[in-house]
Short mmCIF file of C-alpha atoms and ligand atoms in Angstrom, two decimals:
data_model
loop_
_atom_site.label_atom_id
_atom_site.label_comp_id
_atom_site.label_asym_id
_atom_site.label_seq_id
_atom_site.Cartn_x
_atom_site.Cartn_y
_atom_site.Cartn_z
CA MET A 95 123.16 103.45 100.86
CA ASN A 96 123.38 101.49 98.37
CA LEU A 97 121.53 102.71 95.41
CA ASN A 98 121.92 100.34 92.70
CA HIS A 99 118.70 98.77 93.42
CA ILE A 100 116.47 101.85 91.85
CA LYS A 101 118.82 101.17 88.12
CA VAL A 102 117.69 97.53 88.53
CA ASN A 103 113.88 98.48 89.30
CA LEU A 104 113.84 101.17 86.56
CA GLU A 105 114.85 98.16 84.13
CA LYS A 106 112.21 96.15 85.55
CA ILE A 107 109.55 98.71 85.33
CA HIS A 108 110.02 99.27 81.71
CA GLN A 109 110.11 95.90 80.98
CA LEU A 110 106.82 95.76 82.24
CA ILE A 111 105.39 98.38 80.86
CA ILE A 112 106.59 96.98 77.71
CA GLU A 113 104.83 93.97 78.77
CA ALA A 114 101.53 95.22 79.38
CA GLU A 115 101.66 97.71 75.96
CA ASN A 116 101.75 94.59 74.42
CA ARG A 117 98.98 92.81 76.46
CA TYR A 118 96.85 95.06 75.96
CA GLN A 119 97.24 96.46 72.37
CA ARG A 120 98.56 99.74 73.40
CA PRO A 121 101.31 101.70 70.55
CA PRO A 122 105.21 100.62 71.80
CA GLY A 123 106.21 103.72 73.64
CA SER A 124 102.61 105.03 74.51
CA VAL A 125 103.20 105.20 78.18
CA GLU A 126 105.71 107.06 79.92
CA LEU A 127 107.14 106.83 83.37
CA LEU A 128 107.17 109.33 86.00
CA ALA A 129 109.70 108.52 88.70
CA VAL A 130 107.81 109.60 91.94
CA SER A 131 110.21 110.97 94.15
CA LYS A 132 108.49 112.22 97.54
CA GLN A 133 110.29 111.26 100.26
CA GLN A 134 113.67 110.40 98.86
CA THR A 135 116.77 111.67 98.93
CA SER A 136 118.41 113.84 96.28
CA GLN A 137 121.34 110.99 95.59
CA ALA A 138 118.17 108.73 95.08
CA ILE A 139 117.30 110.63 92.12
CA ARG A 140 120.77 111.49 90.42
CA ALA A 141 120.87 107.56 90.33
CA ALA A 142 117.51 107.25 88.32
CA PHE A 143 118.36 110.32 86.22
CA GLU A 144 122.04 108.72 85.55
CA ALA A 145 119.89 105.52 84.70
CA GLY A 146 118.37 107.37 82.11
CA GLN A 147 115.23 108.54 84.39
CA THR A 148 114.56 111.86 83.39
CA SER A 149 110.56 113.04 84.51
CA PHE A 150 110.31 113.27 88.61
CA GLY A 151 107.13 113.37 90.34
CA GLU A 152 107.16 115.44 93.57
CA ASN A 153 104.05 115.90 96.17
CA TYR A 154 105.34 118.56 99.03
CA LEU A 155 106.73 121.84 97.88
CA GLN A 156 109.52 122.85 100.60
CA GLU A 157 111.08 118.93 100.16
CA ALA A 158 110.82 119.77 96.31
CA LEU A 159 113.14 122.79 96.24
CA ASN A 160 115.19 121.76 98.18
CA LYS A 161 116.22 118.63 95.77
CA ILE A 162 115.12 120.72 92.52
CA ASN A 163 118.56 123.30 94.23
CA GLU A 164 120.51 120.61 94.80
CA LEU A 165 119.93 118.87 91.29
CA GLN A 166 119.62 121.83 89.21
CA GLU A 167 122.78 121.13 87.15
CA LEU A 168 120.54 117.98 85.89
CA ALA A 169 118.15 118.24 82.74
CA ILE A 170 114.85 117.01 84.41
CA ASP A 171 111.63 117.44 84.01
CA TRP A 172 109.52 118.52 87.18
CA HIS A 173 105.73 117.29 87.97
CA PHE A 174 103.78 118.64 90.85
CA ILE A 175 101.25 116.12 91.76
CA GLY A 176 101.09 116.79 95.08
CA HIS A 177 97.63 118.98 96.96
CA ILE A 178 98.52 122.66 96.14
CA GLN A 179 97.42 125.07 99.11
CA THR A 180 96.69 128.61 97.59
CA ASN A 181 99.81 129.86 99.16
CA LYS A 182 102.16 127.48 97.53
CA THR A 183 101.04 128.29 93.67
CA LYS A 184 104.04 131.16 93.08
CA LEU A 185 106.91 128.52 93.43
CA ILE A 186 104.98 126.07 91.93
CA ALA A 187 104.43 128.11 88.78
CA GLN A 188 108.14 128.88 89.27
CA TYR A 189 109.84 125.34 89.44
CA PHE A 190 107.69 122.96 88.06
CA ASN A 191 107.14 122.01 84.36
CA TRP A 192 103.81 120.45 84.92
CA VAL A 193 101.10 119.92 87.66
CA HIS A 194 99.26 117.11 87.42
CA SER A 195 96.74 118.24 90.82
CA ILE A 196 94.55 121.37 89.21
CA ASP A 197 91.54 120.73 91.55
CA ARG A 198 90.01 123.94 91.86
CA GLU A 199 89.96 127.19 89.23
CA GLU A 200 91.32 129.62 91.81
CA ILE A 201 94.58 127.18 91.85
CA ALA A 202 94.22 128.00 87.23
CA ILE A 203 93.93 131.23 88.09
CA ARG A 204 96.81 132.00 90.33
CA LEU A 205 99.51 129.90 88.74
CA ASN A 206 98.60 131.49 85.49
CA THR A 207 99.09 134.88 87.06
CA GLN A 208 102.32 134.01 88.78
CA ARG A 209 103.96 132.38 85.62
CA ALA A 210 106.78 134.01 84.67
CA HIS A 211 106.67 135.40 81.11
CA HIS A 212 110.10 134.06 79.91
CA LEU A 213 108.55 130.62 81.01
CA PRO A 214 106.95 128.30 78.55
CA SER A 215 103.23 127.97 79.63
CA LEU A 216 102.82 125.07 82.43
CA ASN A 217 101.51 121.89 81.51
CA VAL A 218 98.60 121.05 83.46
CA LEU A 219 96.20 118.60 84.17
CA VAL A 220 93.12 118.22 86.47
CA GLU A 221 92.01 115.87 89.31
CA VAL A 222 89.78 114.18 89.47
CA ASN A 223 87.85 112.40 92.68
CA LEU A 224 87.01 109.38 91.11
CA ASP A 225 85.38 107.78 93.63
CA GLU A 226 83.75 111.16 95.00
CA GLU A 227 85.25 110.50 98.21
CA PRO A 228 84.53 113.19 100.66
CA ASN A 229 88.46 113.60 101.86
CA LYS A 230 90.08 113.18 99.14
CA SER A 231 91.31 115.76 96.94
CA GLY A 232 90.09 116.42 93.39
CA LEU A 233 87.09 117.38 91.38
CA ARG A 234 83.62 115.63 91.02
CA SER A 235 83.07 115.43 87.53
CA THR A 236 80.48 117.67 87.47
CA ASN A 237 82.28 120.58 88.12
CA LEU A 238 84.99 119.36 85.40
CA LEU A 239 83.81 121.03 82.53
CA ASP A 240 83.97 124.75 84.35
CA VAL A 241 87.15 123.92 85.28
CA ILE A 242 88.62 123.16 82.49
CA ASN A 243 86.76 125.55 80.47
CA ARG A 244 87.97 128.29 82.82
CA ILE A 245 91.97 127.00 81.72
CA GLN A 246 91.62 127.08 78.00
CA GLU A 247 90.96 131.03 78.89
CA LEU A 248 94.40 131.19 81.33
CA PRO A 249 97.55 131.56 78.10
CA LYS A 250 100.01 130.25 80.64
CA LEU A 251 98.60 127.49 81.06
CA LYS A 252 98.53 124.38 78.75
CA LEU A 253 95.65 121.73 79.41
CA ARG A 254 96.67 118.58 78.75
CA GLY A 255 94.51 116.05 80.10
CA LEU A 256 93.22 114.66 83.64
CA MET A 257 94.98 112.74 86.48
CA ALA A 258 92.91 110.80 89.19
CA ILE A 259 94.11 108.36 92.18
CA PRO A 260 91.33 106.16 92.63
CA ALA A 261 90.80 104.65 96.54
CA TYR A 262 93.42 101.44 96.13
CA LYS A 263 91.47 97.76 94.98
CA PRO A 264 93.42 94.43 95.37
CA ASN A 265 91.49 92.56 93.18
CA PHE A 266 92.53 94.04 89.05
CA ALA A 267 88.96 93.56 87.68
CA ASP A 268 88.35 96.25 89.89
CA GLN A 269 91.18 98.40 89.62
CA ARG A 270 90.39 98.25 85.75
CA SER A 271 86.80 99.23 86.24
CA SER A 272 88.10 102.85 88.31
CA PHE A 273 90.64 103.15 85.66
CA ARG A 274 87.65 102.87 82.78
CA ARG A 275 85.33 105.68 84.19
CA LEU A 276 88.96 107.44 84.16
CA ARG A 277 89.17 107.01 80.14
CA LYS A 278 85.86 107.22 79.53
CA ILE A 279 85.33 111.43 81.11
CA PHE A 280 88.86 111.49 78.88
CA ASP A 281 87.38 110.32 75.90
CA ASP A 282 84.34 112.17 76.51
CA LEU A 283 85.88 115.78 76.66
CA ARG A 284 87.77 114.55 74.00
CA ALA A 285 85.55 113.83 71.51
CA LEU A 286 84.01 117.59 72.53
CA GLY A 287 87.01 119.04 71.45
CA TYR A 288 89.32 119.27 74.15
CA PRO A 289 92.78 118.72 73.11
CA LEU A 290 93.68 116.49 75.78
CA ASP A 291 96.52 114.07 75.52
CA VAL A 292 98.14 112.90 78.60
CA LEU A 293 96.05 110.56 81.23
CA SER A 294 97.76 110.22 84.28
CA MET A 295 97.00 107.16 86.33
CA GLY A 296 98.23 103.90 87.54
CA MET A 297 100.82 103.77 90.61
CA SER A 298 102.78 101.38 91.77
CA GLN A 299 100.66 98.98 92.65
CA ASP A 300 97.84 98.76 89.90
CA PHE A 301 99.90 100.27 86.75
CA GLU A 302 99.07 97.48 84.93
CA ALA A 303 95.28 97.71 84.91
CA ALA A 304 95.88 101.77 84.27
CA ILE A 305 97.81 100.80 81.06
CA ALA A 306 95.22 98.08 79.94
CA GLU A 307 92.68 101.18 80.47
CA GLY A 308 94.73 103.56 78.44
CA SER A 309 97.03 105.43 80.93
CA THR A 310 99.69 107.00 79.06
CA LEU A 311 101.47 108.34 82.51
CA VAL A 312 101.93 106.09 85.02
CA ARG A 313 103.84 108.19 88.48
CA ILE A 314 105.60 105.43 90.32
CA GLY A 315 107.56 105.41 93.83
CA THR A 316 107.96 103.13 95.71
CA ALA A 317 108.23 100.09 93.06
CA ILE A 318 111.76 102.59 91.61
CA PHE A 319 112.90 103.74 95.03
CA GLY A 320 111.71 101.40 97.75
CA GLU A 321 109.92 102.26 100.77
CA ARG A 322 109.92 106.30 101.66
CA SER A 323 110.86 107.61 104.94
CA ALA A 324 108.44 108.70 107.20
CA ARG A 325 107.05 111.96 106.98
CA LYS A 326 105.65 113.88 109.23
CA GLY A 327 101.83 114.05 107.37
CA SER A 328 102.29 112.34 104.30
CA SER A 329 99.05 110.02 104.57
CA ILE A 330 97.05 113.01 104.47
CA ASN A 331 98.83 114.92 102.10
CA LEU A 332 98.38 112.08 99.69
C1 PLP B 29 103.20 109.00 95.98
C2 PLP B 29 102.33 109.08 94.79
C3 PLP B 29 102.30 107.89 93.34
C4 PLP B 29 103.58 107.37 93.52
O1 PLP B 29 102.86 106.14 94.69
P1 PLP B 29 103.38 104.50 94.88
O2 PLP B 29 102.62 103.35 95.19
O3 PLP B 29 105.12 104.68 95.71
O4 PLP B 29 103.87 104.16 93.40
C5 PLP B 29 101.88 108.78 92.15
N1 PLP B 29 100.91 109.39 92.69
C6 PLP B 29 100.46 110.32 93.29
C7 PLP B 29 99.94 111.73 93.40
C8 PLP B 29 101.14 109.88 94.88
O5 PLP B 29 101.21 110.85 95.80
#
């Protein structure tokens, strides 16, 4: 398969990020790009790495472990961004540097216990269910402080920020208003003294709106790699 499109797409996205930073008065370089490589091949990840991309996000543990193993000679920063089942925490704590999807206290406690002593603390973000959609993972804002306070007590976790996947809205103003709500929670927590520095919001379809509202990390898959290969259950695991 021809993978030249990956380098071209990465250049295009970097350009769009720079333009959005300028347009919305964000400091140059304040928005980081995480390449979401779920359901993409190791070769595709290697092509992106060779084009200068070093951080990659994965959603499904077994699939991710296969690729981490195949690409172990590359200095990749792996981020776990998918829903976390309790029985998966051990391997996530072992193989990832970042977890974006902490949605309950139990997961934080397990990751802390299972993170090996010789590894640096795991960087974690708490996932917020912005639209309070009943079938979606992520914390309601009402439970957020309890989990965040708990994480602060766990030595092998480093609290970095918040993540959300708002319900998709085609309209730019509506996209902005969802992201603005997450930004408000982020700012409120910082005002209370929580040391948050990462606001993980924005995907292929809505990253410009996210940057306008203060995103510091956009998670982009299809706009870099193209469509994902079909995978059973992917829509419900998202
Ligand atoms: C799949 C996924 C993305 C990337 O989505 P695209 O629309 O392909 O850019 C970002 N974040 C999370 C949590 C995802 O599951």
